[in-house]
């Protein structure tokens, strides 16, 4: 682990020269080249269209209607340029090539998955298990690469009516953009300036607003869906000392069902509750005391947050999954090794935590957590899986 200055927890930053070692998916998302298809069994990987020039569109002919088996998991394989289908009981059942270094994903009611890769947004038919299209970004992100600081899509979300996909596009060394994809025309229609390294993208319950979490700019950009006007809200409960080299930056957010406020966990110590209307942030205490990344919220307001492990092992705890009730009571489930993101079964009884974090100790699978008993088991699932949804 890289060295850091630690005169106080609030001032925790990396020393000069160590910035390149900051965690991705919150800080680290892989280094070196990803081997396409490594560790997977491609199934039906027959893309009908490949990358096109900036601003161009890709059209496809819809296939027969169909659905994946209920409860099937879909994960993005940052280490192998694929998405993998996972049976919650047996593990991986097949993969589809989607594009370089896939990160986030979203799935619509029609069964199409939208995957943010370094090259563009891949469209996957989850019933046929094939890539239908790859929609190039308008934003210039430089050469297509893999690794922690690669340019291209990161967070991604679908509008409630299914007509738009919003993807946060990282521009190495600069501010990112939010690109708007027309899901019928399969092309980018608009771009909006947002913060640096937009790890996460979320949409309000009514679809009126989009929220892009800027990891390296300590902020959330609120975008009005109708006008695409952006508004920045700083979210920095520890301050911004250290800039992009700080450990104490926002990673993922969740929209609270009861009032639409944004929930952003920090370090297993502080939960930032952001009123997107007023721009005000209130802080509530958390108990896991670990560096936190992926988060999701259930319909009843239960918040689940992934702890990747300690920044300073002498004073902090290891990887975990925090389950927080709407009233603030927390149960912390220890995990083996760093993890990245989390999804919850439809019945709310089981959590699936991706193990694709890229520091030492990452895993090519999931941890399945029984939320009633706290029991855990490991499940094989792709190569460094990051994003996850339940189909």
Coordinates of C-alpha atoms in Angstrom, one line a residue:
X1 CA 0.0 0.0 0.0
X2 CA 1.4 3.5 -0.8
X3 CA 2.6 5.7 2.0
X4 CA 0.6 8.7 3.0
X5 CA 0.8 11.7 5.4
X6 CA -1.4 11.2 8.4
X7 CA -1.2 14.2 10.8
X8 CA -4.9 13.6 11.3
X9 CA -7.6 11.5 9.7
X10 CA -9.2 14.5 8.1
X11 CA -5.9 15.4 6.3
X12 CA -5.2 11.9 5.0
X13 CA -3.6 12.2 1.5
X14 CA -1.0 10.4 -0.5
X15 CA 2.5 11.7 -0.6
X16 CA 3.7 13.3 -3.8
X17 CA 4.5 10.7 -6.4
X18 CA 2.0 8.2 -5.0
X19 CA -1.1 9.6 -6.6
X20 CA -0.9 6.9 -9.3
X21 CA -1.6 4.4 -6.7
X22 CA -4.9 5.8 -5.4
X23 CA -7.6 3.1 -5.3
X24 CA -9.9 2.9 -8.4
X25 CA -13.5 1.9 -8.3
X26 CA -13.2 4.3 -5.8
X27 CA -9.6 4.4 -6.2
X28 CA -8.2 1.4 -8.0
X29 CA -9.7 -0.4 -10.9
X30 CA -7.0 -2.5 -12.4
X31 CA -3.6 -1.9 -13.8
X32 CA -1.8 -3.2 -16.9
X33 CA -3.6 -4.7 -19.9
X34 CA -6.8 -6.7 -19.6
X35 CA -6.8 -9.9 -21.5
X36 CA -10.0 -10.2 -23.6
X37 CA -12.0 -13.2 -22.6
X38 CA -9.5 -14.3 -20.0
X39 CA -11.1 -16.7 -17.5
X40 CA -14.5 -16.7 -19.2
X41 CA -16.5 -18.8 -21.6
X42 CA -18.0 -16.5 -24.3
X43 CA -21.6 -17.4 -25.1
X44 CA -23.3 -16.0 -28.1
X45 CA -20.8 -13.2 -28.5
X46 CA -21.8 -12.0 -31.9
X47 CA -21.8 -8.2 -32.0
X48 CA -23.7 -6.7 -34.9
X49 CA -21.9 -3.4 -34.9
X50 CA -18.5 -2.2 -33.7
X51 CA -17.0 1.2 -32.9
X52 CA -17.9 4.0 -35.2
X53 CA -16.6 7.6 -35.5
X54 CA -17.4 10.2 -32.9
X55 CA -21.0 11.3 -32.9
X56 CA -22.1 8.5 -35.2
X57 CA -24.9 6.2 -34.5
X58 CA -25.4 2.4 -34.6
X59 CA -28.7 0.8 -35.4
X60 CA -29.8 -2.8 -34.9
X61 CA -32.7 -5.0 -35.7
X62 CA -34.5 -6.1 -32.4
X63 CA -34.5 -9.9 -31.8
X64 CA -37.3 -12.0 -30.4
X65 CA -38.6 -11.1 -27.0
X66 CA -37.2 -13.1 -24.1
X67 CA -36.0 -12.9 -20.5
X68 CA -33.1 -14.2 -18.5
X69 CA -33.9 -16.6 -15.7
X70 CA -35.2 -14.7 -12.7
X71 CA -32.6 -13.9 -10.2
X72 CA -29.7 -14.3 -12.6
X73 CA -26.8 -11.9 -11.9
X74 CA -24.9 -9.9 -14.5
X75 CA -21.5 -8.5 -13.7
X76 CA -19.0 -6.4 -15.6
X77 CA -15.5 -8.0 -15.9
X78 CA -13.0 -5.1 -15.8
X79 CA -10.2 -7.7 -16.2
X80 CA -11.5 -9.4 -19.4
X81 CA -13.6 -7.0 -21.5
X82 CA -16.8 -9.0 -20.9
X83 CA -20.0 -9.3 -18.9
X84 CA -20.7 -12.5 -17.1
X85 CA -24.0 -14.2 -16.3
X86 CA -24.0 -15.7 -12.9
X87 CA -26.4 -18.3 -11.4
X88 CA -26.7 -17.4 -7.7
X89 CA -26.4 -21.0 -6.8
X90 CA -23.8 -22.3 -9.2
X91 CA -21.7 -19.4 -10.3
X92 CA -20.7 -18.2 -13.8
X93 CA -22.7 -19.6 -16.7
X94 CA -21.3 -17.7 -19.6
X95 CA -19.9 -14.4 -20.8
X96 CA -20.3 -11.9 -23.7
X97 CA -17.6 -9.7 -25.0
X98 CA -18.6 -6.0 -24.7
X99 CA -15.6 -3.7 -25.1
X100 CA -12.5 -2.7 -23.3
X101 CA -12.5 -2.5 -19.5
X102 CA -16.2 -2.5 -18.7
X103 CA -17.2 -0.6 -15.5
X104 CA -20.8 0.2 -14.6
X105 CA -24.0 -1.3 -16.1
X106 CA -27.8 -0.8 -16.0
X107 CA -30.6 -3.0 -17.2
X108 CA -34.0 -2.0 -18.5
X109 CA -37.4 -3.7 -18.3
X110 CA -36.9 -4.9 -21.9
X111 CA -33.9 -7.0 -20.8
X112 CA -31.3 -4.9 -22.6
X113 CA -28.1 -4.2 -20.6
X114 CA -26.2 -0.9 -21.1
X115 CA -22.5 -1.3 -20.2
X116 CA -20.0 1.6 -19.8
X117 CA -16.7 0.5 -21.4
X118 CA -13.6 2.4 -22.3
X119 CA -14.7 2.4 -26.0
X120 CA -18.4 3.3 -25.7
X121 CA -21.7 2.0 -24.4
X122 CA -22.3 -1.6 -25.2
X123 CA -25.8 -2.8 -25.6
X124 CA -26.4 -6.5 -24.6
X125 CA -29.5 -8.6 -25.2
X126 CA -29.6 -10.5 -21.9
X127 CA -32.0 -13.2 -23.3
X128 CA -29.9 -14.1 -26.3
X129 CA -26.7 -13.3 -24.5
X130 CA -25.2 -11.3 -27.4
X131 CA -23.9 -7.8 -27.9
X132 CA -26.2 -5.8 -30.2
X133 CA -24.2 -2.6 -30.5
X134 CA -21.3 -0.5 -29.3
X135 CA -22.2 3.2 -29.2
X136 CA -19.1 5.5 -29.3
X137 CA -18.7 8.5 -27.0
X138 CA -18.7 12.0 -28.3
X139 CA -16.2 13.0 -25.7
X140 CA -12.5 12.7 -26.7
X141 CA -10.8 10.5 -24.0
X142 CA -7.6 9.7 -25.7
X143 CA -6.3 6.2 -26.7
X144 CA -8.4 3.3 -25.5
X145 CA -6.6 1.7 -22.6
X146 CA -7.2 -0.5 -19.5
X147 CA -6.2 0.1 -16.0
X148 CA -7.2 2.3 -13.1
X149 CA -7.1 5.6 -14.8
X150 CA -8.4 4.7 -18.2
X151 CA -10.6 7.1 -20.0
X152 CA -14.2 6.3 -21.0
X153 CA -17.4 5.3 -19.3
X154 CA -17.7 4.8 -15.6
X155 CA -21.0 5.3 -13.8
X156 CA -24.2 4.6 -15.8
X157 CA -27.9 4.8 -15.2
X158 CA -31.2 4.4 -17.1
X159 CA -34.1 6.9 -17.0
X160 CA -37.3 5.5 -15.4
X161 CA -39.1 5.5 -18.8
X162 CA -36.2 3.7 -20.5
X163 CA -35.8 6.4 -23.2
X164 CA -32.4 7.7 -22.1
X165 CA -29.1 6.3 -20.7
X166 CA -26.8 8.6 -18.8
X167 CA -23.1 7.6 -18.7
X168 CA -20.3 9.4 -16.9
X169 CA -17.3 9.6 -19.1
X170 CA -13.8 10.1 -17.6
X171 CA -11.4 12.3 -19.4
X172 CA -7.9 11.5 -18.0
X173 CA -6.4 14.7 -16.5
X174 CA -9.5 16.8 -16.8
X175 CA -13.2 17.1 -16.0
X176 CA -15.6 14.5 -17.2
X177 CA -18.8 14.6 -19.1
X178 CA -22.3 13.1 -18.8
X179 CA -23.3 11.7 -22.1
X180 CA -27.0 11.2 -23.0
X181 CA -27.9 8.2 -25.1
X182 CA -31.2 7.9 -27.0
X183 CA -32.1 4.2 -26.4
X184 CA -34.3 4.0 -29.5
X185 CA -31.8 5.6 -31.9
X186 CA -28.8 4.1 -30.2
X187 CA -26.7 7.3 -30.4
X188 CA -25.4 10.0 -28.1
X189 CA -27.6 13.1 -28.3
X190 CA -26.1 15.4 -25.8
X191 CA -23.1 16.0 -23.5
X192 CA -23.0 17.8 -20.2
X193 CA -19.9 18.9 -18.2
X194 CA -19.5 17.2 -14.8
X195 CA -16.7 16.6 -12.3
X196 CA -13.5 14.6 -12.5
X197 CA -13.8 10.8 -12.8
X198 CA -17.6 10.3 -12.6
X199 CA -17.6 7.0 -10.7
X200 CA -21.3 6.9 -10.2
X201 CA -24.4 8.1 -12.0
X202 CA -27.9 8.0 -10.5
X203 CA -31.3 9.2 -11.5
X204 CA -34.1 10.6 -9.3
X205 CA -37.2 8.4 -8.9
X206 CA -39.3 10.7 -11.2
X207 CA -36.5 11.0 -13.8
X208 CA -36.4 14.8 -13.4
X209 CA -32.7 14.9 -12.3
X210 CA -29.5 13.0 -12.9
X211 CA -26.6 12.9 -10.4
X212 CA -23.0 12.4 -11.4
X213 CA -20.6 11.7 -8.5
X214 CA -17.2 13.3 -9.2
X215 CA -14.5 11.2 -7.4
X216 CA -11.6 13.5 -7.9
X217 CA -13.5 16.8 -7.7
X218 CA -15.3 16.1 -4.4
X219 CA -18.7 16.8 -5.8
X220 CA -22.0 15.7 -7.2
X221 CA -23.2 17.4 -10.4
X222 CA -27.0 17.7 -10.5
X223 CA -28.3 17.8 -14.0
X224 CA -31.9 18.8 -14.9
X225 CA -33.0 16.1 -17.3
X226 CA -35.3 18.4 -19.3
X227 CA -32.8 21.2 -19.9
X228 CA -29.5 19.4 -19.2
X229 CA -28.4 22.4 -17.0
X230 CA -25.7 21.3 -14.5
X231 CA -25.3 22.5 -11.0
X232 CA -22.3 21.5 -8.7
X233 CA -22.6 20.5 -5.1
X234 CA -19.4 20.0 -3.2
X235 CA -19.5 16.9 -1.0
X236 CA -16.3 16.8 1.2
X237 CA -17.0 15.9 4.8
X238 CA -13.3 15.7 5.5
X239 CA -12.4 18.7 3.4
X240 CA -10.5 18.7 0.1
X241 CA -6.9 18.8 1.3
X242 CA -4.7 16.8 -1.0
X243 CA -6.9 17.2 -4.1
X244 CA -6.9 14.2 -6.4
X245 CA -4.3 12.5 -4.1
X246 CA -6.6 12.4 -1.1
X247 CA -8.2 9.2 0.0
X248 CA -11.2 10.9 1.4
X249 CA -13.3 11.4 -1.7
X250 CA -16.8 10.4 -2.8
X251 CA -17.2 7.2 -4.7
X252 CA -20.8 6.0 -5.0
X253 CA -24.2 7.5 -4.1
X254 CA -27.7 6.2 -3.6
X255 CA -31.0 8.0 -3.9
X256 CA -33.1 7.6 -0.7
X257 CA -36.6 6.5 -1.5
X258 CA -38.3 8.4 1.2
X259 CA -37.3 11.9 0.2
X260 CA -34.9 11.7 -2.8
X261 CA -31.9 12.9 -0.9
X262 CA -28.5 11.5 -1.9
X263 CA -26.6 9.2 0.5
X264 CA -22.8 9.0 0.1
X265 CA -20.8 6.9 2.7
X266 CA -17.3 7.9 3.7
X267 CA -14.7 5.8 5.4
X268 CA -17.2 3.8 7.5
X269 CA -17.4 6.9 9.7
X270 CA -19.6 9.5 8.0
X271 CA -22.7 9.3 5.9
X272 CA -23.1 12.5 3.8
X273 CA -26.9 13.2 3.3
X274 CA -27.2 15.7 0.4
X275 CA -30.3 17.7 -0.2
X276 CA -30.0 18.1 -4.0
X277 CA -32.5 21.0 -3.9
X278 CA -30.7 23.3 -1.4
X279 CA -27.2 21.9 -1.9
X280 CA -26.9 21.4 1.9
X281 CA -25.1 18.4 3.3
X282 CA -25.7 16.9 6.8
X283 CA -23.5 14.2 8.3
X284 CA -24.6 11.1 10.2
X285 CA -22.2 8.7 12.0
X286 CA -21.3 5.3 10.6
X287 CA -19.6 2.4 12.4
X288 CA -17.6 0.2 10.0
X289 CA -14.3 2.3 10.1
X290 CA -13.1 1.1 6.7
X291 CA -12.6 2.7 3.2
X292 CA -16.0 2.5 1.5
X293 CA -17.0 2.3 -2.2
X294 CA -20.1 0.7 -3.7
X295 CA -23.5 1.4 -2.3
X296 CA -27.2 0.7 -3.0
X297 CA -30.5 1.2 -1.3
X298 CA -33.6 -1.0 -1.2
X299 CA -37.2 0.1 -1.6
X300 CA -37.7 0.3 2.2
X301 CA -34.7 2.6 2.6
X302 CA -32.1 0.0 3.8
X303 CA -28.6 1.2 2.7
X304 CA -25.9 -1.3 1.9
X305 CA -22.3 -0.1 1.6
X306 CA -19.1 -2.0 0.6
X307 CA -16.0 -1.5 2.7
X308 CA -12.8 -2.3 0.7
X309 CA -10.4 -2.4 3.6
X310 CA -8.3 -0.1 5.7
X311 CA -6.2 2.8 4.5
X312 CA -4.2 2.5 7.8
X313 CA -4.3 -1.1 9.1
X314 CA -3.1 0.1 12.5
X315 CA -6.3 2.0 13.2
X316 CA -9.0 0.8 10.8
X317 CA -10.9 -2.4 10.2
X318 CA -10.9 -4.7 7.1
X319 CA -13.3 -5.3 4.2
X320 CA -17.0 -5.5 5.1
X321 CA -20.5 -5.0 4.1
X322 CA -22.5 -2.5 6.1
X323 CA -26.3 -2.9 6.2
X324 CA -27.9 0.3 7.6
X325 CA -31.6 0.6 8.5
X326 CA -33.6 3.8 7.7
X327 CA -33.3 4.6 11.4
X328 CA -29.5 4.5 11.3
X329 CA -28.9 1.1 13.1
X330 CA -26.0 -0.7 11.4
X331 CA -24.9 -4.3 11.1
X332 CA -21.4 -4.8 9.7
X333 CA -20.6 -8.1 8.0
X334 CA -16.9 -8.9 7.6
X335 CA -15.7 -9.9 4.1
X336 CA -12.6 -11.8 2.9
X337 CA -10.5 -9.5 0.8
X338 CA -11.3 -6.2 -1.0
X339 CA -14.7 -5.9 -2.7
X340 CA -16.3 -3.2 -4.9
X341 CA -20.0 -3.0 -5.4
X342 CA -23.2 -4.6 -4.2
X343 CA -26.7 -5.7 -5.4
X344 CA -29.6 -7.1 -3.4
X345 CA -31.9 -10.0 -4.4
X346 CA -35.5 -9.2 -5.2
X347 CA -36.8 -10.6 -1.9
X348 CA -34.2 -8.5 0.0
X349 CA -32.8 -11.5 1.8
X350 CA -29.4 -11.8 0.0
X351 CA -26.6 -9.4 -1.0
X352 CA -24.1 -10.1 -3.8
X353 CA -20.8 -8.2 -3.4
X354 CA -18.4 -8.1 -6.3
X355 CA -14.8 -9.0 -5.5
X356 CA -13.1 -7.2 -8.5
X357 CA -11.2 -4.6 -6.5
X358 CA -7.6 -4.2 -7.9
X359 CA -5.4 -3.9 -4.9
X360 CA -3.7 -7.1 -3.6
X361 CA -6.3 -9.6 -2.6
X362 CA -8.9 -8.9 -5.3
X363 CA -11.0 -11.9 -6.3
X364 CA -12.6 -13.1 -9.6
X365 CA -15.9 -13.8 -7.9
X366 CA -18.6 -12.6 -5.6
X367 CA -19.4 -12.9 -1.9
X368 CA -23.0 -13.9 -1.2
X369 CA -24.2 -12.6 2.1
X370 CA -27.3 -13.9 3.9
X371 CA -28.7 -10.7 5.4
X372 CA -30.7 -12.6 8.0
X373 CA -28.0 -14.8 9.4
X374 CA -24.8 -13.0 8.3
X375 CA -23.5 -16.2 6.7
X376 CA -21.3 -15.7 3.6
X377 CA -20.1 -17.9 0.8
X378 CA -17.9 -17.3 -2.3
X379 CA -19.2 -17.7 -5.8
X380 CA -17.1 -17.8 -9.0
X381 CA -18.0 -14.9 -11.4
X382 CA -15.8 -13.5 -14.1
X383 CA -12.6 -11.6 -14.1
X384 CA -12.3 -8.8 -11.5
X385 CA -16.1 -8.1 -11.5
X386 CA -17.1 -4.6 -10.7
X387 CA -20.6 -3.5 -11.6
X388 CA -23.5 -5.9 -10.8
X389 CA -27.3 -6.1 -11.3
X390 CA -30.0 -8.7 -10.6
X391 CA -31.9 -9.5 -13.8

